Amino acid sequence: MKKKISLVIIFMFLIYLTTFFNKDSNTITCGKYSSSINSSEKKIAINEHKYKILIYYPESEFDVLNEEITKKIDKIIYQFKDDIKGANVQVDQYYTLDIVYSMYEYKNYISYVFHVDYYTGGAHPNHEIFTITFDKSKNEIMDINGFIKLNPNILDIFSSISRKELLTNKDIVDSNMMFEGTKPTLNNFSNFAFSKDGLIIFFEYYQVAPYSSGEFQVVIPYNKLNLSL
């Protein structure tokens, strides 16, 4: 009887440990996705007198991809520190920089979406998005110019489909702002990710709606892009 009770206690303890570590992992990565690539997660944590930095980012098996991620993050950290240089921060107040990420995959493409939140004074924190897509078959980063090489009319397609989709969204309160933010330009469609459901276009705060409305995304089925992927 005592042996059975001991086994039950051990079993319950193992379940607790599994639940605890899975919970912690999901929290710090803002949701991990099952992946066919070998990757690990790295962390940057800096707690200084005036500011705090907390960044999670992936490290994959591809050197080209890792170098691009590191370059982007280093640039953001440098800009953040430069912006607060000489700032007179109040007691018990910090400037902050936080970055989390999510990952998507489709065929030979890996896409990372990074959400950047930073506070350097003012009424509220600022939010930005940047994405990095990697083509495993070519061992190279694919940006918006890569789409244009595949289809010179791709920006017009992105613009037309995004506008049609966003016009049905009740949180779009300023159609003029939305039309401006979806003009067929490189900057408007530079943030994207290849997912199993389609190509996701990300629109930052203030791009298609006021700050209070947040960020937006549009999923475009691949069969509407006239691309050979």
PDB file of C-alpha atoms in Angstrom:
ATOM      1  CA  MET A   1       0.000   0.000   0.000  1.00  0.00           C
ATOM      2  CA  LYS A   2       2.808   2.402   0.921  1.00  0.00           C
ATOM      3  CA  LYS A   3       4.548   1.555  -2.376  1.00  0.00           C
ATOM      4  CA  LYS A   4       1.426   2.458  -4.375  1.00  0.00           C
ATOM      5  CA  ILE A   5       1.062   5.782  -2.525  1.00  0.00           C
ATOM      6  CA  SER A   6       4.718   6.630  -3.204  1.00  0.00           C
ATOM      7  CA  LEU A   7       4.328   5.922  -6.910  1.00  0.00           C
ATOM      8  CA  VAL A   8       1.238   8.142  -7.074  1.00  0.00           C
ATOM      9  CA  ILE A   9       3.101  10.997  -5.355  1.00  0.00           C
ATOM     10  CA  ILE A  10       6.043  10.685  -7.755  1.00  0.00           C
ATOM     11  CA  PHE A  11       3.700  10.620 -10.745  1.00  0.00           C
ATOM     12  CA  MET A  12       1.855  13.748  -9.580  1.00  0.00           C
ATOM     13  CA  PHE A  13       5.163  15.533  -8.966  1.00  0.00           C
ATOM     14  CA  LEU A  14       6.348  14.766 -12.522  1.00  0.00           C
ATOM     15  CA  ILE A  15       3.102  16.150 -13.945  1.00  0.00           C
ATOM     16  CA  TYR A  16       3.590  19.318 -11.906  1.00  0.00           C
ATOM     17  CA  LEU A  17       7.142  19.807 -13.211  1.00  0.00           C
ATOM     18  CA  THR A  18       6.046  19.301 -16.818  1.00  0.00           C
ATOM     19  CA  THR A  19       3.209  21.789 -16.470  1.00  0.00           C
ATOM     20  CA  PHE A  20       5.424  24.356 -14.749  1.00  0.00           C
ATOM     21  CA  PHE A  21       8.200  24.345 -17.343  1.00  0.00           C
ATOM     22  CA  ASN A  22       5.815  24.351 -20.293  1.00  0.00           C
ATOM     23  CA  LYS A  23       3.957  27.286 -18.798  1.00  0.00           C
ATOM     24  CA  ASP A  24       7.165  29.226 -18.308  1.00  0.00           C
ATOM     25  CA  SER A  25       8.345  28.543 -21.850  1.00  0.00           C
ATOM     26  CA  ASN A  26       5.082  29.691 -23.404  1.00  0.00           C
ATOM     27  CA  THR A  27       5.084  32.858 -21.334  1.00  0.00           C
ATOM     28  CA  ILE A  28       8.518  34.148 -22.220  1.00  0.00           C
ATOM     29  CA  THR A  29       8.336  33.369 -25.931  1.00  0.00           C
ATOM     30  CA  CYS A  30       4.848  34.737 -26.479  1.00  0.00           C
ATOM     31  CA  GLY A  31       3.847  31.332 -27.816  1.00  0.00           C
ATOM     32  CA  LYS A  32       6.199  28.769 -29.321  1.00  0.00           C
ATOM     33  CA  TYR A  33       5.344  27.010 -32.546  1.00  0.00           C
ATOM     34  CA  SER A  34       6.203  23.464 -33.550  1.00  0.00           C
ATOM     35  CA  SER A  35       9.076  23.652 -35.989  1.00  0.00           C
ATOM     36  CA  SER A  36      10.957  21.454 -38.418  1.00  0.00           C
ATOM     37  CA  ILE A  37      14.205  23.391 -37.860  1.00  0.00           C
ATOM     38  CA  ASN A  38      16.710  23.144 -35.066  1.00  0.00           C
ATOM     39  CA  SER A  39      16.567  26.280 -32.957  1.00  0.00           C
ATOM     40  CA  SER A  40      17.050  27.555 -29.449  1.00  0.00           C
ATOM     41  CA  GLU A  41      16.058  30.707 -27.629  1.00  0.00           C
ATOM     42  CA  LYS A  42      18.431  33.386 -26.406  1.00  0.00           C
ATOM     43  CA  LYS A  43      17.819  36.175 -23.934  1.00  0.00           C
ATOM     44  CA  ILE A  44      19.188  39.647 -23.308  1.00  0.00           C
ATOM     45  CA  ALA A  45      18.369  41.096 -19.881  1.00  0.00           C
ATOM     46  CA  ILE A  46      19.840  44.432 -18.784  1.00  0.00           C
ATOM     47  CA  ASN A  47      18.779  46.273 -15.644  1.00  0.00           C
ATOM     48  CA  GLU A  48      20.500  49.626 -15.280  1.00  0.00           C
ATOM     49  CA  HIS A  49      19.821  52.705 -13.183  1.00  0.00           C
ATOM     50  CA  LYS A  50      17.773  54.430 -15.878  1.00  0.00           C
ATOM     51  CA  TYR A  51      16.509  51.626 -18.066  1.00  0.00           C
ATOM     52  CA  LYS A  52      15.548  47.972 -18.392  1.00  0.00           C
ATOM     53  CA  ILE A  53      15.942  45.805 -21.470  1.00  0.00           C
ATOM     54  CA  LEU A  54      14.392  42.358 -21.894  1.00  0.00           C
ATOM     55  CA  ILE A  55      14.718  40.634 -25.253  1.00  0.00           C
ATOM     56  CA  TYR A  56      13.983  37.082 -26.383  1.00  0.00           C
ATOM     57  CA  TYR A  57      15.132  35.990 -29.814  1.00  0.00           C
ATOM     58  CA  PRO A  58      15.741  32.721 -31.675  1.00  0.00           C
ATOM     59  CA  GLU A  59      18.988  31.163 -32.754  1.00  0.00           C
ATOM     60  CA  SER A  60      18.566  28.737 -35.644  1.00  0.00           C
ATOM     61  CA  GLU A  61      20.811  26.319 -37.497  1.00  0.00           C
ATOM     62  CA  PHE A  62      21.287  28.892 -40.297  1.00  0.00           C
ATOM     63  CA  ASP A  63      24.144  31.380 -39.879  1.00  0.00           C
ATOM     64  CA  VAL A  64      22.756  33.862 -42.431  1.00  0.00           C
ATOM     65  CA  LEU A  65      19.446  34.020 -40.560  1.00  0.00           C
ATOM     66  CA  ASN A  66      21.128  34.379 -37.164  1.00  0.00           C
ATOM     67  CA  GLU A  67      23.332  37.214 -38.415  1.00  0.00           C
ATOM     68  CA  GLU A  68      20.308  39.124 -39.755  1.00  0.00           C
ATOM     69  CA  ILE A  69      18.416  38.746 -36.466  1.00  0.00           C
ATOM     70  CA  THR A  70      21.423  39.862 -34.413  1.00  0.00           C
ATOM     71  CA  LYS A  71      22.043  42.845 -36.671  1.00  0.00           C
ATOM     72  CA  LYS A  72      18.438  44.042 -36.339  1.00  0.00           C
ATOM     73  CA  ILE A  73      18.335  43.637 -32.566  1.00  0.00           C
ATOM     74  CA  ASP A  74      21.719  45.317 -32.048  1.00  0.00           C
ATOM     75  CA  LYS A  75      20.498  48.289 -34.082  1.00  0.00           C
ATOM     76  CA  ILE A  76      17.340  48.623 -31.965  1.00  0.00           C
ATOM     77  CA  ILE A  77      19.321  48.446 -28.706  1.00  0.00           C
ATOM     78  CA  TYR A  78      21.777  51.068 -29.939  1.00  0.00           C
ATOM     79  CA  GLN A  79      18.956  53.410 -31.000  1.00  0.00           C
ATOM     80  CA  PHE A  80      17.137  52.939 -27.675  1.00  0.00           C
ATOM     81  CA  LYS A  81      20.241  53.779 -25.640  1.00  0.00           C
ATOM     82  CA  ASP A  82      20.983  56.765 -27.855  1.00  0.00           C
ATOM     83  CA  ASP A  83      17.417  58.099 -27.454  1.00  0.00           C
ATOM     84  CA  ILE A  84      17.625  58.092 -23.647  1.00  0.00           C
ATOM     85  CA  LYS A  85      21.174  59.375 -23.399  1.00  0.00           C
ATOM     86  CA  GLY A  86      21.276  62.254 -20.923  1.00  0.00           C
ATOM     87  CA  ALA A  87      17.616  61.800 -19.972  1.00  0.00           C
ATOM     88  CA  ASN A  88      16.545  62.843 -16.490  1.00  0.00           C
ATOM     89  CA  VAL A  89      14.413  59.929 -15.348  1.00  0.00           C
ATOM     90  CA  GLN A  90      12.213  60.358 -12.281  1.00  0.00           C
ATOM     91  CA  VAL A  91      12.745  58.280  -9.159  1.00  0.00           C
ATOM     92  CA  ASP A  92      11.227  54.773  -9.438  1.00  0.00           C
ATOM     93  CA  GLN A  93      10.713  55.259 -13.172  1.00  0.00           C
ATOM     94  CA  TYR A  94      12.496  53.371 -15.926  1.00  0.00           C
ATOM     95  CA  TYR A  95      12.764  53.575 -19.648  1.00  0.00           C
ATOM     96  CA  THR A  96      12.090  50.128 -21.067  1.00  0.00           C
ATOM     97  CA  LEU A  97      12.737  48.068 -24.173  1.00  0.00           C
ATOM     98  CA  ASP A  98      11.067  44.673 -24.638  1.00  0.00           C
ATOM     99  CA  ILE A  99      11.141  42.351 -27.642  1.00  0.00           C
ATOM    100  CA  VAL A 100       9.335  39.032 -28.099  1.00  0.00           C
ATOM    101  CA  TYR A 101       8.847  36.954 -31.215  1.00  0.00           C
ATOM    102  CA  SER A 102       6.748  34.302 -32.926  1.00  0.00           C
ATOM    103  CA  MET A 103       7.635  31.943 -35.753  1.00  0.00           C
ATOM    104  CA  TYR A 104       5.840  30.725 -38.889  1.00  0.00           C
ATOM    105  CA  GLU A 105       6.802  28.208 -41.565  1.00  0.00           C
ATOM    106  CA  TYR A 106       5.636  27.427 -45.095  1.00  0.00           C
ATOM    107  CA  LYS A 107       7.475  25.145 -47.514  1.00  0.00           C
ATOM    108  CA  ASN A 108      11.098  26.408 -47.647  1.00  0.00           C
ATOM    109  CA  TYR A 109      10.333  29.658 -45.835  1.00  0.00           C
ATOM    110  CA  ILE A 110      10.867  30.497 -42.167  1.00  0.00           C
ATOM    111  CA  SER A 111       9.394  33.762 -40.894  1.00  0.00           C
ATOM    112  CA  TYR A 112      10.025  35.435 -37.554  1.00  0.00           C
ATOM    113  CA  VAL A 113       7.784  38.259 -36.363  1.00  0.00           C
ATOM    114  CA  PHE A 114       9.285  40.503 -33.684  1.00  0.00           C
ATOM    115  CA  HIS A 115       7.147  42.763 -31.519  1.00  0.00           C
ATOM    116  CA  VAL A 116       9.081  45.681 -30.084  1.00  0.00           C
ATOM    117  CA  ASP A 117       7.702  47.696 -27.163  1.00  0.00           C
ATOM    118  CA  TYR A 118       9.646  50.616 -25.759  1.00  0.00           C
ATOM    119  CA  TYR A 119       9.029  53.516 -23.425  1.00  0.00           C
ATOM    120  CA  THR A 120      11.199  56.638 -23.566  1.00  0.00           C
ATOM    121  CA  GLY A 121       8.773  59.072 -21.995  1.00  0.00           C
ATOM    122  CA  GLY A 122       5.399  60.382 -23.051  1.00  0.00           C
ATOM    123  CA  ALA A 123       1.811  59.335 -22.585  1.00  0.00           C
ATOM    124  CA  HIS A 124       2.230  55.673 -23.511  1.00  0.00           C
ATOM    125  CA  PRO A 125       4.727  53.070 -24.712  1.00  0.00           C
ATOM    126  CA  ASN A 126       5.581  52.797 -28.397  1.00  0.00           C
ATOM    127  CA  HIS A 127       5.135  49.637 -30.448  1.00  0.00           C
ATOM    128  CA  GLU A 128       6.857  48.450 -33.594  1.00  0.00           C
ATOM    129  CA  ILE A 129       6.974  45.302 -35.676  1.00  0.00           C
ATOM    130  CA  PHE A 130       9.748  43.923 -37.795  1.00  0.00           C
ATOM    131  CA  THR A 131       9.817  40.625 -39.633  1.00  0.00           C
ATOM    132  CA  ILE A 132      12.583  38.475 -41.025  1.00  0.00           C
ATOM    133  CA  THR A 133      11.928  35.770 -43.615  1.00  0.00           C
ATOM    134  CA  PHE A 134      14.511  33.195 -44.634  1.00  0.00           C
ATOM    135  CA  ASP A 135      14.498  30.998 -47.746  1.00  0.00           C
ATOM    136  CA  LYS A 136      16.112  27.694 -46.748  1.00  0.00           C
ATOM    137  CA  SER A 137      16.469  26.493 -50.344  1.00  0.00           C
ATOM    138  CA  LYS A 138      18.513  29.572 -51.319  1.00  0.00           C
ATOM    139  CA  ASN A 139      20.108  30.196 -47.909  1.00  0.00           C
ATOM    140  CA  GLU A 140      19.172  33.878 -48.072  1.00  0.00           C
ATOM    141  CA  ILE A 141      16.925  36.478 -46.502  1.00  0.00           C
ATOM    142  CA  MET A 142      13.801  37.353 -48.499  1.00  0.00           C
ATOM    143  CA  ASP A 143      12.532  40.924 -48.187  1.00  0.00           C
ATOM    144  CA  ILE A 144       9.789  42.804 -50.031  1.00  0.00           C
ATOM    145  CA  ASN A 145      12.077  43.294 -53.027  1.00  0.00           C
ATOM    146  CA  GLY A 146      12.149  39.523 -53.413  1.00  0.00           C
ATOM    147  CA  PHE A 147       8.397  39.565 -53.987  1.00  0.00           C
ATOM    148  CA  ILE A 148       8.734  42.236 -56.650  1.00  0.00           C
ATOM    149  CA  LYS A 149      11.274  40.095 -58.513  1.00  0.00           C
ATOM    150  CA  LEU A 150       8.750  37.254 -58.561  1.00  0.00           C
ATOM    151  CA  ASN A 151       5.853  39.496 -59.580  1.00  0.00           C
ATOM    152  CA  PRO A 152       6.347  43.200 -60.474  1.00  0.00           C
ATOM    153  CA  ASN A 153       2.668  43.865 -59.680  1.00  0.00           C
ATOM    154  CA  ILE A 154       2.753  42.331 -56.216  1.00  0.00           C
ATOM    155  CA  LEU A 155       2.463  45.648 -54.337  1.00  0.00           C
ATOM    156  CA  ASP A 156      -0.757  46.465 -56.176  1.00  0.00           C
ATOM    157  CA  ILE A 157      -2.100  43.024 -55.257  1.00  0.00           C
ATOM    158  CA  PHE A 158      -1.143  43.505 -51.601  1.00  0.00           C
ATOM    159  CA  SER A 159      -2.755  46.947 -51.574  1.00  0.00           C
ATOM    160  CA  SER A 160      -6.019  45.897 -53.229  1.00  0.00           C
ATOM    161  CA  ILE A 161      -6.603  42.805 -51.082  1.00  0.00           C
ATOM    162  CA  SER A 162      -5.574  44.535 -47.830  1.00  0.00           C
ATOM    163  CA  ARG A 163      -7.923  47.461 -48.417  1.00  0.00           C
ATOM    164  CA  LYS A 164     -10.830  45.172 -49.192  1.00  0.00           C
ATOM    165  CA  GLU A 165     -10.190  43.169 -46.031  1.00  0.00           C
ATOM    166  CA  LEU A 166      -9.576  46.139 -43.722  1.00  0.00           C
ATOM    167  CA  LEU A 167     -12.703  47.979 -44.872  1.00  0.00           C
ATOM    168  CA  THR A 168     -14.738  45.190 -43.272  1.00  0.00           C
ATOM    169  CA  ASN A 169     -12.971  45.662 -39.930  1.00  0.00           C
ATOM    170  CA  LYS A 170     -15.037  47.690 -37.459  1.00  0.00           C
ATOM    171  CA  ASP A 171     -11.867  48.988 -35.771  1.00  0.00           C
ATOM    172  CA  ILE A 172     -10.891  50.918 -38.895  1.00  0.00           C
ATOM    173  CA  VAL A 173     -12.306  54.304 -37.949  1.00  0.00           C
ATOM    174  CA  ASP A 174     -10.504  56.512 -40.492  1.00  0.00           C
ATOM    175  CA  SER A 175     -10.706  55.323 -44.098  1.00  0.00           C
ATOM    176  CA  ASN A 176      -8.294  58.044 -45.275  1.00  0.00           C
ATOM    177  CA  MET A 177      -5.666  56.829 -42.805  1.00  0.00           C
ATOM    178  CA  MET A 178      -6.231  53.239 -43.909  1.00  0.00           C
ATOM    179  CA  PHE A 179      -5.892  54.086 -47.613  1.00  0.00           C
ATOM    180  CA  GLU A 180      -2.684  55.994 -46.914  1.00  0.00           C
ATOM    181  CA  GLY A 181      -1.237  53.091 -44.941  1.00  0.00           C
ATOM    182  CA  THR A 182      -2.045  50.580 -47.678  1.00  0.00           C
ATOM    183  CA  LYS A 183      -0.678  52.475 -50.674  1.00  0.00           C
ATOM    184  CA  PRO A 184       1.359  50.104 -52.888  1.00  0.00           C
ATOM    185  CA  THR A 185       4.744  51.165 -51.481  1.00  0.00           C
ATOM    186  CA  LEU A 186       7.684  49.182 -50.141  1.00  0.00           C
ATOM    187  CA  ASN A 187       7.405  50.561 -46.602  1.00  0.00           C
ATOM    188  CA  ASN A 188       3.717  49.755 -46.256  1.00  0.00           C
ATOM    189  CA  PHE A 189       4.228  46.057 -46.992  1.00  0.00           C
ATOM    190  CA  SER A 190       7.690  45.364 -45.608  1.00  0.00           C
ATOM    191  CA  ASN A 191       6.409  43.300 -42.655  1.00  0.00           C
ATOM    192  CA  PHE A 192       5.144  39.884 -43.694  1.00  0.00           C
ATOM    193  CA  ALA A 193       5.311  36.213 -42.745  1.00  0.00           C
ATOM    194  CA  PHE A 194       4.781  32.952 -44.602  1.00  0.00           C
ATOM    195  CA  SER A 195       2.243  30.869 -42.694  1.00  0.00           C
ATOM    196  CA  LYS A 196       0.397  27.666 -43.471  1.00  0.00           C
ATOM    197  CA  ASP A 197      -2.829  29.660 -43.892  1.00  0.00           C
ATOM    198  CA  GLY A 198      -1.385  32.236 -46.303  1.00  0.00           C
ATOM    199  CA  LEU A 199       0.900  35.241 -46.409  1.00  0.00           C
ATOM    200  CA  ILE A 200       0.348  37.452 -43.356  1.00  0.00           C
ATOM    201  CA  ILE A 201       0.795  41.215 -43.830  1.00  0.00           C
ATOM    202  CA  PHE A 202       1.373  43.148 -40.596  1.00  0.00           C
ATOM    203  CA  PHE A 203       0.354  46.790 -40.128  1.00  0.00           C
ATOM    204  CA  GLU A 204       1.871  48.673 -37.203  1.00  0.00           C
ATOM    205  CA  TYR A 205       0.256  51.108 -34.786  1.00  0.00           C
ATOM    206  CA  TYR A 206      -0.689  54.344 -36.562  1.00  0.00           C
ATOM    207  CA  GLN A 207      -0.272  52.792 -40.028  1.00  0.00           C
ATOM    208  CA  VAL A 208      -3.928  52.167 -40.878  1.00  0.00           C
ATOM    209  CA  ALA A 209      -5.694  53.371 -37.715  1.00  0.00           C
ATOM    210  CA  PRO A 210      -5.123  55.513 -34.605  1.00  0.00           C
ATOM    211  CA  TYR A 211      -3.005  54.232 -31.717  1.00  0.00           C
ATOM    212  CA  SER A 212      -6.077  53.221 -29.726  1.00  0.00           C
ATOM    213  CA  SER A 213      -7.055  50.710 -32.426  1.00  0.00           C
ATOM    214  CA  GLY A 214      -3.747  48.831 -32.168  1.00  0.00           C
ATOM    215  CA  GLU A 215      -2.052  46.856 -34.912  1.00  0.00           C
ATOM    216  CA  PHE A 216      -3.663  44.905 -37.733  1.00  0.00           C
ATOM    217  CA  GLN A 217      -2.887  41.952 -39.932  1.00  0.00           C
ATOM    218  CA  VAL A 218      -4.302  40.590 -43.167  1.00  0.00           C
ATOM    219  CA  VAL A 219      -3.926  36.987 -44.335  1.00  0.00           C
ATOM    220  CA  ILE A 220      -3.749  36.590 -48.113  1.00  0.00           C
ATOM    221  CA  PRO A 221      -4.208  33.087 -49.593  1.00  0.00           C
ATOM    222  CA  TYR A 222      -1.260  32.085 -51.755  1.00  0.00           C
ATOM    223  CA  ASN A 223      -3.471  31.367 -54.773  1.00  0.00           C
ATOM    224  CA  LYS A 224      -4.296  35.096 -54.961  1.00  0.00           C
ATOM    225  CA  LEU A 225      -0.681  36.232 -55.244  1.00  0.00           C
ATOM    226  CA  ASN A 226       0.195  34.913 -58.709  1.00  0.00           C
ATOM    227  CA  LEU A 227       3.520  33.661 -57.408  1.00  0.00           C
ATOM    228  CA  SER A 228       5.510  30.501 -57.895  1.00  0.00           C
ATOM    229  CA  LEU A 229       6.593  29.614 -54.366  1.00  0.00           C
TER     230      LEU A 229
END
